[in-house]
PDB file of C-alpha atoms in Angstrom:
ATOM      1  CA  MET A   1      -0.089  -0.198   0.212  1.00 45.00           C
ATOM      2  CA  THR A   2       1.598   3.581  -0.930  1.00 48.00           C
ATOM      3  CA  ARG A   3       1.791   6.156   1.342  1.00 51.00           C
ATOM      4  CA  GLU A   4      -1.119   8.855   0.264  1.00 56.00           C
ATOM      5  CA  ILE A   5       0.414  12.174   0.110  1.00 54.00           C
ATOM      6  CA  THR A   6      -1.828  15.254   0.875  1.00 59.00           C
ATOM      7  CA  PRO A   7      -0.258  19.128   0.695  1.00 53.00           C
ATOM      8  CA  THR A   8      -0.163  19.542   4.155  1.00 57.00           C
ATOM      9  CA  SER A   9       1.544  16.556   5.125  1.00 64.00           C
ATOM     10  CA  ARG A  10       4.060  17.627   2.342  1.00 68.00           C
ATOM     11  CA  THR A  11       4.028  21.149   3.701  1.00 77.00           C
ATOM     12  CA  VAL A  12       4.912  19.509   7.361  1.00 80.00           C
ATOM     13  CA  SER A  13       8.038  17.314   5.509  1.00 88.00           C
ATOM     14  CA  ARG A  14       8.956  19.834   4.331  1.00 93.00           C
ATOM     15  CA  SER A  15       9.533  22.009   7.338  1.00 95.00           C
ATOM     16  CA  ALA A  16      10.395  19.603   9.569  1.00 96.00           C
ATOM     17  CA  GLN A  17      13.249  18.742   6.590  1.00 97.00           C
ATOM     18  CA  LEU A  18      14.321  22.947   6.885  1.00 97.00           C
ATOM     19  CA  GLN A  19      14.018  22.267  10.437  1.00 97.00           C
ATOM     20  CA  LEU A  20      17.011  19.582  10.051  1.00 98.00           C
ATOM     21  CA  LEU A  21      18.840  20.980   7.445  1.00 98.00           C
ATOM     22  CA  GLY A  22      18.957  24.692  10.259  1.00 98.00           C
ATOM     23  CA  ALA A  23      20.269  21.980  12.680  1.00 98.00           C
ATOM     24  CA  VAL A  24      22.878  19.991  10.928  1.00 98.00           C
ATOM     25  CA  ALA A  25      23.979  23.633  10.015  1.00 98.00           C
ATOM     26  CA  VAL A  26      24.631  25.037  13.159  1.00 98.00           C
ATOM     27  CA  TYR A  27      26.180  21.824  14.266  1.00 98.00           C
ATOM     28  CA  THR A  28      28.663  22.293  11.494  1.00 98.00           C
ATOM     29  CA  VAL A  29      29.404  25.557  12.163  1.00 98.00           C
ATOM     30  CA  LEU A  30      29.778  25.045  16.398  1.00 98.00           C
ATOM     31  CA  GLY A  31      31.375  21.434  15.995  1.00 98.00           C
ATOM     32  CA  LEU A  32      34.184  23.342  13.382  1.00 97.00           C
ATOM     33  CA  ALA A  33      34.589  26.181  15.845  1.00 98.00           C
ATOM     34  CA  ALA A  34      34.565  23.691  19.066  1.00 96.00           C
ATOM     35  CA  GLY A  35      38.192  22.183  17.002  1.00 95.00           C
ATOM     36  CA  LEU A  36      39.582  25.731  16.744  1.00 96.00           C
ATOM     37  CA  PHE A  37      39.099  26.403  20.076  1.00 96.00           C
ATOM     38  CA  TYR A  38      40.197  23.337  21.601  1.00 94.00           C
ATOM     39  CA  ARG A  39      43.231  24.063  19.432  1.00 93.00           C
ATOM     40  CA  GLU A  40      43.709  27.404  20.576  1.00 94.00           C
ATOM     41  CA  PHE A  41      43.048  27.618  23.414  1.00 95.00           C
ATOM     42  CA  THR A  42      45.371  24.534  24.490  1.00 93.00           C
ATOM     43  CA  LYS A  43      48.374  26.336  22.879  1.00 93.00           C
ATOM     44  CA  LEU A  44      47.321  29.800  24.307  1.00 95.00           C
ATOM     45  CA  ASN A  45      47.698  27.507  28.189  1.00 93.00           C
ATOM     46  CA  GLY A  46      50.459  25.366  26.653  1.00 92.00           C
ATOM     47  CA  TYR A  47      48.828  22.219  27.418  1.00 88.00           C
ATOM     48  CA  PRO A  48      50.761  19.838  25.852  1.00 85.00           C
ATOM     49  CA  GLU A  49      50.386  18.760  22.229  1.00 79.00           C
ATOM     50  CA  GLY A  50      48.212  15.687  21.705  1.00 73.00           C
ATOM     51  CA  MET A  51      47.528  15.202  25.096  1.00 76.00           C
ATOM     52  CA  MET A  52      44.248  14.032  25.008  1.00 82.00           C
ATOM     53  CA  GLY A  53      41.062  15.464  27.415  1.00 88.00           C
ATOM     54  CA  GLN A  54      37.457  16.832  27.546  1.00 92.00           C
ATOM     55  CA  LEU A  55      38.649  19.589  25.203  1.00 92.00           C
ATOM     56  CA  GLY A  56      39.389  17.516  22.417  1.00 90.00           C
ATOM     57  CA  VAL A  57      36.889  15.306  22.321  1.00 94.00           C
ATOM     58  CA  ALA A  58      33.911  17.904  21.965  1.00 95.00           C
ATOM     59  CA  HIS A  59      34.679  18.589  18.356  1.00 95.00           C
ATOM     60  CA  THR A  60      33.914  14.885  17.219  1.00 96.00           C
ATOM     61  CA  HIS A  61      31.375  14.771  19.329  1.00 96.00           C
ATOM     62  CA  ILE A  62      29.637  18.004  18.271  1.00 98.00           C
ATOM     63  CA  LEU A  63      30.195  16.875  14.404  1.00 98.00           C
ATOM     64  CA  THR A  64      28.803  13.223  15.031  1.00 98.00           C
ATOM     65  CA  LEU A  65      26.343  13.963  17.737  1.00 98.00           C
ATOM     66  CA  GLY A  66      24.769  17.303  15.622  1.00 97.00           C
ATOM     67  CA  MET A  67      25.370  17.354  11.865  1.00 98.00           C
ATOM     68  CA  ILE A  68      25.960  13.425  10.977  1.00 98.00           C
ATOM     69  CA  VAL A  69      22.914  12.146  13.438  1.00 98.00           C
ATOM     70  CA  LEU A  70      20.684  14.729  11.986  1.00 98.00           C
ATOM     71  CA  LEU A  71      21.075  14.363   8.698  1.00 98.00           C
ATOM     72  CA  ILE A  72      20.786  10.732   8.613  1.00 98.00           C
ATOM     73  CA  ALA A  73      17.559  11.993  10.497  1.00 98.00           C
ATOM     74  CA  LEU A  74      16.816  14.412   7.165  1.00 97.00           C
ATOM     75  CA  VAL A  75      17.088  11.381   5.338  1.00 97.00           C
ATOM     76  CA  LEU A  76      14.773   9.317   7.373  1.00 97.00           C
ATOM     77  CA  GLU A  77      12.277  12.412   7.554  1.00 96.00           C
ATOM     78  CA  ARG A  78      12.642  12.520   3.067  1.00 95.00           C
ATOM     79  CA  SER A  79      12.115   8.964   3.141  1.00 94.00           C
ATOM     80  CA  PHE A  80       9.421   7.823   5.379  1.00 94.00           C
ATOM     81  CA  SER A  81       7.976  11.435   6.847  1.00 94.00           C
ATOM     82  CA  LEU A  82       8.992  11.020  10.264  1.00 95.00           C
ATOM     83  CA  SER A  83       7.648  13.896  10.751  1.00 95.00           C
ATOM     84  CA  SER A  84       3.572  12.511  10.721  1.00 92.00           C
ATOM     85  CA  SER A  85       4.402  11.447  13.740  1.00 92.00           C
ATOM     86  CA  ARG A  86       4.043  13.381  17.194  1.00 93.00           C
ATOM     87  CA  LEU A  87       7.319  11.888  18.094  1.00 96.00           C
ATOM     88  CA  PHE A  88       9.263  13.938  15.999  1.00 96.00           C
ATOM     89  CA  ARG A  89       8.821  17.281  17.666  1.00 96.00           C
ATOM     90  CA  TRP A  90      10.003  15.311  20.644  1.00 98.00           C
ATOM     91  CA  PHE A  91      12.677  13.156  19.200  1.00 98.00           C
ATOM     92  CA  PHE A  92      13.946  16.318  17.719  1.00 98.00           C
ATOM     93  CA  TRP A  93      14.282  19.113  21.100  1.00 98.00           C
ATOM     94  CA  ILE A  94      14.718  16.231  23.371  1.00 98.00           C
ATOM     95  CA  TYR A  95      18.104  15.234  21.039  1.00 98.00           C
ATOM     96  CA  ASN A  96      18.920  18.470  20.531  1.00 98.00           C
ATOM     97  CA  THR A  97      18.836  19.289  24.307  1.00 98.00           C
ATOM     98  CA  GLY A  98      21.021  16.425  25.018  1.00 98.00           C
ATOM     99  CA  VAL A  99      23.518  17.193  22.754  1.00 98.00           C
ATOM    100  CA  VAL A 100      23.748  21.299  24.121  1.00 98.00           C
ATOM    101  CA  LEU A 101      23.976  19.932  27.230  1.00 98.00           C
ATOM    102  CA  THR A 102      26.333  17.280  26.788  1.00 97.00           C
ATOM    103  CA  SER A 103      28.987  19.120  24.195  1.00 98.00           C
ATOM    104  CA  ALA A 104      28.748  22.553  27.255  1.00 98.00           C
ATOM    105  CA  MET A 105      30.048  19.918  29.739  1.00 97.00           C
ATOM    106  CA  LEU A 106      32.791  18.731  27.465  1.00 96.00           C
ATOM    107  CA  VAL A 107      33.489  22.260  26.172  1.00 97.00           C
ATOM    108  CA  TRP A 108      33.751  23.439  30.666  1.00 97.00           C
ATOM    109  CA  HIS A 109      35.349  20.107  32.065  1.00 97.00           C
ATOM    110  CA  GLY A 110      37.531  20.523  29.383  1.00 95.00           C
ATOM    111  CA  MET A 111      38.369  23.941  29.781  1.00 96.00           C
ATOM    112  CA  LEU A 112      39.038  23.310  33.482  1.00 96.00           C
ATOM    113  CA  GLN A 113      41.573  20.544  32.715  1.00 94.00           C
ATOM    114  CA  VAL A 114      43.489  22.328  29.898  1.00 94.00           C
ATOM    115  CA  GLN A 115      43.960  24.902  33.028  1.00 94.00           C
ATOM    116  CA  GLY A 116      44.743  22.391  35.336  1.00 93.00           C
ATOM    117  CA  LEU A 117      41.663  23.055  37.747  1.00 95.00           C
ATOM    118  CA  ALA A 118      39.198  20.936  39.787  1.00 95.00           C
ATOM    119  CA  SER A 119      36.258  20.223  37.847  1.00 93.00           C
ATOM    120  CA  SER A 120      32.955  19.543  39.697  1.00 94.00           C
ATOM    121  CA  LYS A 121      29.653  16.554  40.612  1.00 96.00           C
ATOM    122  CA  MET A 122      27.846  18.674  39.215  1.00 97.00           C
ATOM    123  CA  ILE A 123      29.218  19.024  35.088  1.00 96.00           C
ATOM    124  CA  ALA A 124      29.449  15.049  35.883  1.00 96.00           C
ATOM    125  CA  GLY A 125      25.751  15.829  36.752  1.00 97.00           C
ATOM    126  CA  ILE A 126      24.615  17.842  34.184  1.00 97.00           C
ATOM    127  CA  ALA A 127      26.603  15.618  31.362  1.00 97.00           C
ATOM    128  CA  GLY A 128      24.551  12.761  32.661  1.00 97.00           C
ATOM    129  CA  LEU A 129      21.027  14.334  31.848  1.00 98.00           C
ATOM    130  CA  GLY A 130      22.711  15.378  28.421  1.00 98.00           C
ATOM    131  CA  HIS A 131      23.360  11.366  27.715  1.00 98.00           C
ATOM    132  CA  MET A 132      20.359  10.300  28.732  1.00 98.00           C
ATOM    133  CA  LEU A 133      18.248  13.113  26.645  1.00 98.00           C
ATOM    134  CA  VAL A 134      20.026  11.861  24.006  1.00 98.00           C
ATOM    135  CA  GLY A 135      19.377   8.453  24.364  1.00 98.00           C
ATOM    136  CA  ALA A 136      16.232   9.343  24.614  1.00 98.00           C
ATOM    137  CA  GLY A 137      15.689  11.040  21.893  1.00 98.00           C
ATOM    138  CA  PHE A 138      17.418   7.854  20.117  1.00 98.00           C
ATOM    139  CA  VAL A 139      14.354   6.348  21.092  1.00 98.00           C
ATOM    140  CA  LEU A 140      12.008   8.701  20.249  1.00 98.00           C
ATOM    141  CA  LEU A 141      13.681   8.602  16.237  1.00 98.00           C
ATOM    142  CA  LEU A 142      13.185   4.580  16.259  1.00 98.00           C
ATOM    143  CA  LEU A 143       9.694   4.734  18.243  1.00 97.00           C
ATOM    144  CA  ALA A 144       8.817   7.727  14.782  1.00 97.00           C
ATOM    145  CA  LEU A 145      10.928   5.728  12.696  1.00 97.00           C
ATOM    146  CA  LEU A 146       8.315   2.490  13.662  1.00 96.00           C
ATOM    147  CA  SER A 147       5.207   4.107  13.469  1.00 95.00           C
ATOM    148  CA  ALA A 148       6.286   5.159  10.051  1.00 94.00           C
ATOM    149  CA  ILE A 149       6.683   2.035   8.993  1.00 94.00           C
ATOM    150  CA  ARG A 150       4.118   0.441   9.749  1.00 94.00           C
ATOM    151  CA  ARG A 151       1.990   3.300   8.556  1.00 90.00           C
ATOM    152  CA  GLU A 152       3.196   2.262   5.023  1.00 82.00           C
ATOM    153  CA  GLU A 153       1.652  -1.473   5.587  1.00 72.00           C
TER     154      GLU A 153
END
């Protein structure tokens, strides 16, 4: 059975695609800026080159969780119209809140590491909350995908 495409569903899907593309663009800029910030901040503070720390992985986390995952979600939206499920909106906001919290704590903790300052349990707690929201977002994305696949049957 083929999916019936109405003008309303096409508009909703296009809106979701543009929303995802906008988020991809923001995460691309933020991810690249995080890499530049890492390089310059560590040089400025005399941090040994090549030494691992939280700040060094912020760049890849932002690009992977922000840009690549949302590009995949964009392709899934294009193929399955995930946005026709209420779960899609929940996925988008919960997932992005988790990525922002996780990334912000990576940068904050990483800056403290580079400066040789102690971190706090608060940073770990907020980062943990960010990771839980990212996980919940993945679950919501999979449920929205399952709903879309069942709708096509």
